Short mmCIF file of C-alpha atoms and ligand atoms in Angstrom, two decimals:
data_model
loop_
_atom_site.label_atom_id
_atom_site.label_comp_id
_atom_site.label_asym_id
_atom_site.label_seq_id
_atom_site.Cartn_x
_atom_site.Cartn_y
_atom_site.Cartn_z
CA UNK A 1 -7.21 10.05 24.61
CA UNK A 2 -5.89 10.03 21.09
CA UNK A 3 -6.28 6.61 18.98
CA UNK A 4 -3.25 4.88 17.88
CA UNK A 5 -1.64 3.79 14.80
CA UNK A 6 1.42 1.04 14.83
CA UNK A 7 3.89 0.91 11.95
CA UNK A 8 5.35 -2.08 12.06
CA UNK A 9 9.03 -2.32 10.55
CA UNK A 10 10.98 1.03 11.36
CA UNK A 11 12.72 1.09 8.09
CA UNK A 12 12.56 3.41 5.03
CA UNK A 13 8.97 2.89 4.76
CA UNK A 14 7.60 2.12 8.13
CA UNK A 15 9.31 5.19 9.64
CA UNK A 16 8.64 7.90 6.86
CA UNK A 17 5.06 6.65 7.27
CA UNK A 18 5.28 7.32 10.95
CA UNK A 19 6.90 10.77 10.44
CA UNK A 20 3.69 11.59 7.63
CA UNK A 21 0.84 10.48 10.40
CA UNK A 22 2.73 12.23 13.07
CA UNK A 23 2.39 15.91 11.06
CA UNK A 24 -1.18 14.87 10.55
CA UNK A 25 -1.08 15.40 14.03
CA UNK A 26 -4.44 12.90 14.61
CA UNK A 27 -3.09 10.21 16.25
CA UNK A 28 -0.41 8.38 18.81
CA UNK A 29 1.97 6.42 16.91
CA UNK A 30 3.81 3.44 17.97
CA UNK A 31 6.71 2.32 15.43
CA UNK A 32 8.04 -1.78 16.36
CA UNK A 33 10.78 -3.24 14.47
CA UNK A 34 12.79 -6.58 15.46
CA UNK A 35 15.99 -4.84 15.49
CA UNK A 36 16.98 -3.33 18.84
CA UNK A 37 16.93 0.15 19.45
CA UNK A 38 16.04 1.37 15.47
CA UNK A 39 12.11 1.98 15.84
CA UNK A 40 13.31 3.55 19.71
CA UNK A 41 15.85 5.63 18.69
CA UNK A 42 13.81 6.80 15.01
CA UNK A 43 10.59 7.43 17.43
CA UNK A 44 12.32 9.43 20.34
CA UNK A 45 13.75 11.29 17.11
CA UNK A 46 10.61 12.21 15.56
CA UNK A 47 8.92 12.87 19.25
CA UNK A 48 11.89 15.58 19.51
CA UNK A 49 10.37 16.88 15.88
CA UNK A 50 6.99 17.75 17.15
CA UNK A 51 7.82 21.14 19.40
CA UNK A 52 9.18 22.53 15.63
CA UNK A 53 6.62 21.07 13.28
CA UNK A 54 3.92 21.78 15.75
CA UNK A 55 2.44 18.15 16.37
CA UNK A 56 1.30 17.06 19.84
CA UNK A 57 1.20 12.86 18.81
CA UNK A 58 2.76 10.78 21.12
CA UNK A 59 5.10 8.68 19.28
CA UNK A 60 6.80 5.20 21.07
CA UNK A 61 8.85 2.92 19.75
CA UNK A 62 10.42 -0.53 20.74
CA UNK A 63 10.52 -4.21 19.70
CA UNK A 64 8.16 -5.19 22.35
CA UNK A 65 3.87 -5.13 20.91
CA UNK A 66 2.68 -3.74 24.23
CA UNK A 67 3.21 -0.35 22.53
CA UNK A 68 0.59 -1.03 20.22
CA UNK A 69 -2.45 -2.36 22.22
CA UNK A 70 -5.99 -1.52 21.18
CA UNK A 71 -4.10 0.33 17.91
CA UNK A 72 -7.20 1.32 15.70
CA UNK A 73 -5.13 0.62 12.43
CA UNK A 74 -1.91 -1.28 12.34
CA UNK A 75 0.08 -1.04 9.12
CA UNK A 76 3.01 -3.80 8.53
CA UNK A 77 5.79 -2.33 6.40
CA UNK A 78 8.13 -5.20 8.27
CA UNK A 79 10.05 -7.02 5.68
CA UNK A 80 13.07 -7.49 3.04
CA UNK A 81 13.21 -4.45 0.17
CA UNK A 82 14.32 -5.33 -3.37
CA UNK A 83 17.83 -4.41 -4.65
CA UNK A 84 18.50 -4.27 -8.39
CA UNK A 85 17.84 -6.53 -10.36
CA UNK A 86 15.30 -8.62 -7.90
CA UNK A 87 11.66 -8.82 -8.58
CA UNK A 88 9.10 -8.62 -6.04
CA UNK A 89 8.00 -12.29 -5.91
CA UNK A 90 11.90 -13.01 -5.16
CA UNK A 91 11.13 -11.59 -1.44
CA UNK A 92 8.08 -14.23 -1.04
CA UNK A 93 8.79 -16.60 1.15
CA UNK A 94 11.55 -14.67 3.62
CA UNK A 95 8.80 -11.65 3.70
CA UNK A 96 6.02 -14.68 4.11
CA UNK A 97 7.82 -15.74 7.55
CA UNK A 98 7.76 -12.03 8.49
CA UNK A 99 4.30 -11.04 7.76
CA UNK A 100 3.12 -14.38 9.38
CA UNK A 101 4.67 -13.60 12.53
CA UNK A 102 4.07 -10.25 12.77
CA UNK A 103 0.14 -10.64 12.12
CA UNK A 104 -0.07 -13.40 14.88
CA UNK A 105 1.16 -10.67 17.50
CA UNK A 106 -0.83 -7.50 16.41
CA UNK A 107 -4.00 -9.75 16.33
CA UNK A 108 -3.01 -10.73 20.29
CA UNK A 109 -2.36 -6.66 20.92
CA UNK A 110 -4.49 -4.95 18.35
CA UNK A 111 -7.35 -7.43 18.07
CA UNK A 112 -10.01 -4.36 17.05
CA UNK A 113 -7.86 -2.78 14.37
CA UNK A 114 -7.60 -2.56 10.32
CA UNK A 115 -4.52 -3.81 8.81
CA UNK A 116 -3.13 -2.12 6.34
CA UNK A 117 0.09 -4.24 4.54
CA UNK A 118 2.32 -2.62 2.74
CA UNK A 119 5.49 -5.71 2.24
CA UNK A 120 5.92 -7.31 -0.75
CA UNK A 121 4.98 -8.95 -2.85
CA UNK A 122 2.04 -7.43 -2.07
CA UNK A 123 -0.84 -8.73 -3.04
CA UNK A 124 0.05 -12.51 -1.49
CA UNK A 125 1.49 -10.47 1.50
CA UNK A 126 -2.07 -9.13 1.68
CA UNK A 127 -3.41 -12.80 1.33
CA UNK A 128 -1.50 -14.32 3.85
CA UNK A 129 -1.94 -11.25 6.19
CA UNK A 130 -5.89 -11.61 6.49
CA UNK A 131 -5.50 -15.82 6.55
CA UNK A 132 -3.02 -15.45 9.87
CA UNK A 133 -5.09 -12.83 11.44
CA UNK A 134 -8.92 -15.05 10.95
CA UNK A 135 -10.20 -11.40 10.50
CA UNK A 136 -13.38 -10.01 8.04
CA UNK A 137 -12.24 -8.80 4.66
CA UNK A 138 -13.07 -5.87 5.05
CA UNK A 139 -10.81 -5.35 7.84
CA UNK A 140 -7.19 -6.43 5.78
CA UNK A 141 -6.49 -4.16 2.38
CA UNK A 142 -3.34 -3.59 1.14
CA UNK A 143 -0.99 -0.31 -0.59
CA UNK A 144 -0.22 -1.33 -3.60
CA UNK A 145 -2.89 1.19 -6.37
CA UNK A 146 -2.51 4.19 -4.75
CA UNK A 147 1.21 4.00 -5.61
CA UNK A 148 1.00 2.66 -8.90
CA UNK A 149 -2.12 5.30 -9.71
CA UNK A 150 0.42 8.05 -8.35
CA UNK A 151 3.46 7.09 -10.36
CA UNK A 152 1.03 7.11 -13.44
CA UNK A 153 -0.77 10.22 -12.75
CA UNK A 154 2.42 12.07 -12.05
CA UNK A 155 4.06 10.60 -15.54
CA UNK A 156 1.03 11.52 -17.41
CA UNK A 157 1.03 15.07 -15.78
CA UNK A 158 4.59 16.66 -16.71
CA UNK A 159 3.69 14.74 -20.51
CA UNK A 160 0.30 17.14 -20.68
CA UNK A 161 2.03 20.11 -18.76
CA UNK A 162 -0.93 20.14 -16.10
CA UNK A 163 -1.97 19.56 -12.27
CA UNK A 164 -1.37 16.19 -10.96
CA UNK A 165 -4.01 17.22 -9.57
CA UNK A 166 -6.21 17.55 -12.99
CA UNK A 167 -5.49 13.78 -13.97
CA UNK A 168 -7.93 11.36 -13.34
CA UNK A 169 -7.22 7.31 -13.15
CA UNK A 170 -6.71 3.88 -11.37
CA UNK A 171 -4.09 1.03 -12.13
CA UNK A 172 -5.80 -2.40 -10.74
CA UNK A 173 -4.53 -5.88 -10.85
CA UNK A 174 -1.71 -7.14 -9.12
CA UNK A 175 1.40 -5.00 -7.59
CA UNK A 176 3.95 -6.18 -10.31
CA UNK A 177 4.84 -6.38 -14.22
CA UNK A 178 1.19 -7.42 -14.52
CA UNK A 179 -0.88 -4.34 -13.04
CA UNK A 180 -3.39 -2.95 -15.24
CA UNK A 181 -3.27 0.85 -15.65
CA UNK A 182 -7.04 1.73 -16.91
CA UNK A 183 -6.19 4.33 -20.23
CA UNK A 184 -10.02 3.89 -20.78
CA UNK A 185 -10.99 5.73 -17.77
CA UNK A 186 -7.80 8.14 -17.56
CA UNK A 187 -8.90 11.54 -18.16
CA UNK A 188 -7.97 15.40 -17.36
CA UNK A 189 -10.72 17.53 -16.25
CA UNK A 190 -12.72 14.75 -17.63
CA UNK A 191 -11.20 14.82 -21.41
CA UNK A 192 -9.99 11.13 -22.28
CA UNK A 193 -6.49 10.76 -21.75
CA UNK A 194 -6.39 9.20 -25.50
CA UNK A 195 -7.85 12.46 -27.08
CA UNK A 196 -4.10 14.49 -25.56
CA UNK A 197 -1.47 11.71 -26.17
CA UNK A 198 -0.40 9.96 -29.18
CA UNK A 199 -0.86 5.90 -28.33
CA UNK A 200 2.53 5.55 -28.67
CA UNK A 201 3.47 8.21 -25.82
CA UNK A 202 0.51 6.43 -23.87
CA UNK A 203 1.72 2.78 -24.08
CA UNK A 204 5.59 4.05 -22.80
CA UNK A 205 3.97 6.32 -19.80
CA UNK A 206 2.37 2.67 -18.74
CA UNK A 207 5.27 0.59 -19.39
CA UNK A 208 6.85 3.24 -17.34
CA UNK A 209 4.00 2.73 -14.19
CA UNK A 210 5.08 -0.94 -15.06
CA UNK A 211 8.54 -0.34 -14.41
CA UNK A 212 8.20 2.10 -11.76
CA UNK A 213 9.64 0.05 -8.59
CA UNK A 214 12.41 -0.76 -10.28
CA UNK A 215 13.43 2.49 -11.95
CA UNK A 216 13.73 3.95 -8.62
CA UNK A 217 15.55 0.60 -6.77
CA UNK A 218 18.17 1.08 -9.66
CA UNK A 219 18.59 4.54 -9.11
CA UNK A 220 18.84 3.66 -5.19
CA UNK A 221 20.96 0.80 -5.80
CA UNK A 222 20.61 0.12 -1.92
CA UNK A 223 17.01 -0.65 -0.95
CA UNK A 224 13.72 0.49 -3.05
CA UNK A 225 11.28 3.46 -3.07
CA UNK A 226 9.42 4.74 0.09
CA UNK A 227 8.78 8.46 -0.24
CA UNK A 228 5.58 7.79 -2.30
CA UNK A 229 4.82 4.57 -1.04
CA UNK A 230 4.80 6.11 2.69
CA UNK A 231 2.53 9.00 1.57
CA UNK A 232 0.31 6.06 -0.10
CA UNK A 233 -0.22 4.40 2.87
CA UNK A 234 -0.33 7.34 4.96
CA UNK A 235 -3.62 8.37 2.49
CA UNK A 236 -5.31 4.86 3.26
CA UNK A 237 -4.73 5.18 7.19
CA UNK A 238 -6.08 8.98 7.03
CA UNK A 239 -9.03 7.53 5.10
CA UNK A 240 -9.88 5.28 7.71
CA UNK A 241 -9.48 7.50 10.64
CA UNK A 242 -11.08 9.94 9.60
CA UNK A 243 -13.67 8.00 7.78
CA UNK A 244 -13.75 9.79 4.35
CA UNK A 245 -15.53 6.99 2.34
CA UNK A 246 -12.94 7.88 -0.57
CA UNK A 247 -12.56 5.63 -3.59
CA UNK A 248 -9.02 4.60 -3.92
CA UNK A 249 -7.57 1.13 -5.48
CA UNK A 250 -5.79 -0.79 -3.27
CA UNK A 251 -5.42 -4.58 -2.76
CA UNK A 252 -8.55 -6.66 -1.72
CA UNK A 253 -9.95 -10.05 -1.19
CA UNK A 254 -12.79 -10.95 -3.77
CA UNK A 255 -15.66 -12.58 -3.17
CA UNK A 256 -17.14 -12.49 -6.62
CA UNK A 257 -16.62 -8.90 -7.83
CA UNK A 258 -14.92 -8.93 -11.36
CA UNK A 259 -15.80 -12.29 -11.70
CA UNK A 260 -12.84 -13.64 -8.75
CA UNK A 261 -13.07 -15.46 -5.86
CA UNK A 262 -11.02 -16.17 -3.03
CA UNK A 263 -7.71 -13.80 -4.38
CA UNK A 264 -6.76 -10.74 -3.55
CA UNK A 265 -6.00 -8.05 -5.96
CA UNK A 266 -5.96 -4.83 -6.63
CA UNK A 267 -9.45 -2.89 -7.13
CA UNK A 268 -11.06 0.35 -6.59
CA UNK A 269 -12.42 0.21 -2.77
CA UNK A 270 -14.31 2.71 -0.62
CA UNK A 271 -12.16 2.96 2.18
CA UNK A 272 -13.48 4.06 5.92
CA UNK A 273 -14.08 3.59 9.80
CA UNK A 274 -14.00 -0.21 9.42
CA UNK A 275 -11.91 -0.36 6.70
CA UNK A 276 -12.92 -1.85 3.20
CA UNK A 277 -16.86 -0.38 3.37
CA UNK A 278 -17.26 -1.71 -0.22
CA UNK A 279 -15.15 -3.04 -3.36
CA UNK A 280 -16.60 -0.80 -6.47
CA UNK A 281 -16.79 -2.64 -10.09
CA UNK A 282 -15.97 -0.17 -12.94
CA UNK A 283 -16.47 -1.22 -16.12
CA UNK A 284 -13.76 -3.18 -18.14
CA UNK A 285 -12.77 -3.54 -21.47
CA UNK A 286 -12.69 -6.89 -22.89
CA UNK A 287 -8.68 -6.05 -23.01
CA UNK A 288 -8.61 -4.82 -19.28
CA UNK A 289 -10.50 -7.77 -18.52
CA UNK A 290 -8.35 -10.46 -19.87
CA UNK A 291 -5.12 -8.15 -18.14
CA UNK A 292 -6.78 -7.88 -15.19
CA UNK A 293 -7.70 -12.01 -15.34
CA UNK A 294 -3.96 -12.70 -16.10
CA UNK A 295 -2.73 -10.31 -13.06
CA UNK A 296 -5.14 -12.55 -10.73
CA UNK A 297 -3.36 -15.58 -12.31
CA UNK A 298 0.13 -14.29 -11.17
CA UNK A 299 -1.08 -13.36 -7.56
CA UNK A 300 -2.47 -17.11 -7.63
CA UNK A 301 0.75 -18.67 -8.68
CA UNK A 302 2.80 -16.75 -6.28
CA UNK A 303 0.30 -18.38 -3.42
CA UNK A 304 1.30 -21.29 -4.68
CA UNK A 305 4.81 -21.18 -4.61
CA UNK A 306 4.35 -19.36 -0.97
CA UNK A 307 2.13 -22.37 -0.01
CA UNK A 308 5.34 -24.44 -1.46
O1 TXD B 1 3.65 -0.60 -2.97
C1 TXD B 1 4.06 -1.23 -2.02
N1 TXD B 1 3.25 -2.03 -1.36
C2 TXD B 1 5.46 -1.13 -1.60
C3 TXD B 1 6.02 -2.21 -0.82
C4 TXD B 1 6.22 0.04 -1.83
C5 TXD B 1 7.47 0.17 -1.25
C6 TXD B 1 8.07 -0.84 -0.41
N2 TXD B 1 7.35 -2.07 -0.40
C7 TXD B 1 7.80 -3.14 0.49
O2 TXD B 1 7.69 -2.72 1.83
C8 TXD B 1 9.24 -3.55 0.34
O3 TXD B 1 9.41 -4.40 -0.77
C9 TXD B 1 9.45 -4.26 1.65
O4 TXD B 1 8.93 -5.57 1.60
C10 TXD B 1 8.62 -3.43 2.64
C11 TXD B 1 9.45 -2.45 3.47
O5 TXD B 1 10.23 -1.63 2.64
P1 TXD B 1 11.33 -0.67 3.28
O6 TXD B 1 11.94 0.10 2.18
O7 TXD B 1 10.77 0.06 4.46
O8 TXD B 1 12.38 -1.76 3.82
P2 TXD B 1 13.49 -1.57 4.95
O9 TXD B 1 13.96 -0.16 5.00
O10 TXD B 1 14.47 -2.66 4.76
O11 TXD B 1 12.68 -1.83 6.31
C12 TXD B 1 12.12 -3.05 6.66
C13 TXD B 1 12.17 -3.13 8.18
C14 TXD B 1 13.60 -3.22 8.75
O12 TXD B 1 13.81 -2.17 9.67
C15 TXD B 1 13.61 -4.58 9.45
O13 TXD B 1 14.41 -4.61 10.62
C16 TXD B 1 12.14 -4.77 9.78
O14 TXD B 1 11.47 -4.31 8.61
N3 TXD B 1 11.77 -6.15 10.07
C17 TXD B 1 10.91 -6.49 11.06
N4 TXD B 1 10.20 -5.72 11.89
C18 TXD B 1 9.40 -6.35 12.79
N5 TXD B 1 9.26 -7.71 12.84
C19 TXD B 1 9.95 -8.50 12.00
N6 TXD B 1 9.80 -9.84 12.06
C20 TXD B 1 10.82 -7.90 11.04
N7 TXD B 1 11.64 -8.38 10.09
C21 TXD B 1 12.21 -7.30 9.49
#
């Protein structure tokens, strides 16, 4: 018997995550959304893929959380996108009803599993997510660095005319205008990203990272990003299935690393079998620091308004 892993919220997201994991070809997939029919009708579709691409996963979709019982890891894309001109902490409290809900019944069906949250704003989304469920920490991350990093790396790698694959770096902090790209320990093939690009050409590539989200929800006009945010998350959930142990930053709750306690934010983690195995410190710069304080500030104030 294959494991399963339920994506919860068929949309733009949820379902191109469901489509990556299913040419992984590792796992049974179950896609639930609260609309009737759309995570049916996009599973039955992607089933109907597998004799062409090759993949044997059994994919099932409905509105009903039978379909994901005993899921190993259940990732919960279920919520409202931005449109231009919105901010992520505008989808708080409708997304905070959503996630609330929706962790309640995959910790009845999926009691064993790791949640993964993707919905924004993210890193209260996270917050709230592991509160609802009553689970470990180590057992609720969120996908918010691995995007960011990507974005960056990809930015900094058609500046230097090299690999993505040849750039080194994390962005921690919160998921919004406050992240905190880390140009200290960005390098290519280990050279300091500061030694190949002028400061000024530095600064715009992370105002760009910044801006990211909402370069590509104005472009979109309709809804927001989810190529690379589905390939972000579909990273993590490979990481814990197959239990790599790889370092990647994504959205944790602290209990006293950098300093923080009781928030979650983004950090480097060592992500495996039961999820978060370990949240890494790197070293900060004093001005990383104070960022990286003033990002946990935001996440805090946006509990706040969430808690109302
Ligand atoms: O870096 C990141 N973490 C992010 C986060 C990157 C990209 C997108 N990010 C956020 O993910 C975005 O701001 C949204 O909050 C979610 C989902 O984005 P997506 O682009 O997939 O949104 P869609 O296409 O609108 O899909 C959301 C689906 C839609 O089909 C709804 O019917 C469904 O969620 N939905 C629900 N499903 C189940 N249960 C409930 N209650 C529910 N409510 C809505």
């Amino acid at each position: 018997m294959r494991e399963t892993v339920a994506v919860i919220g068929a949309g733009n997201v949820g379902a191109t995550l469901t489509q990556r994991l299913a040419e992984l070809d590792l796992v049974d997939l179950a896609l639930v959304d609260v609309v009737d029919g759309l995570a049916e009708g996009k599973a039955l579709d992607l089933l109907e893929a597998g004799p062409v691409l090759g993949y044997d996963s059994r994919i099932t979709g409905g509105t009903d959380y039978a379909i994901t019982r005993g899921a190993r890891v259940v990732v919960i894309t279920s919520g409202l996108a931005r449109r231009p001109g919105m901010s992520r902490d505008d989808l708080v409290q409708a997304n905070a009803r959503i996630v609330g809900e929706v962790t309640r019944a995959v910790v009845r069906h999926a009691p064993d599993a790791v949640l993964v949250v993707v919905t924004n704003p993210l890193d209260a989304m996270t917050q709230l997510a592991l509160q609802a469920s009553g689970w470990p920490r180590h057992r609720v991350v969120g996908m918010a660095g691995v995007l960011d990093t990507a974005r960056y790396r990809s930015f900094l790698a058609s500046a230097l005319a090299v690999s993505v694959q040849s750039v080194q770096a994390h962005v921690l902090g919160g998921h919004g205008d406050t992240m905190v790209p880390l140009t200290g320990m960005t390098t290519v093939a280990g050279v300091p990203v500061a030694r190949l690009l002028p400061p000024e050409q530095l600064a715009a590539i992370v105002q760009r990272t910044r801006d990211g989200g909402a370069e590509v929800v104005r472009l979109l006009k309709t809804g927001s990003a989810y190529y690379a945010p589905s390939a972000a998350a579909a990273q993590m959930v490979e990481a814990i299935l197959l239990d790599r142990r790889v370092v990647l930053p994504a959205a944790a709750m602290l209990a006293g690393e950098y300093g923080l306690e009781g928030v979650v934010m983004g950090v480097p983690v060592k992500l495996g079998a039961e999820g978060i195995v370990e949240v890494v410190e790197v070293e900060l710069t004093a001005d990383e620091r104070a960022a990286f304080l003033r990002s946990a500030d935001a996440v805090r104030e946006l509990l706040s308004v969430m808690a109302g």
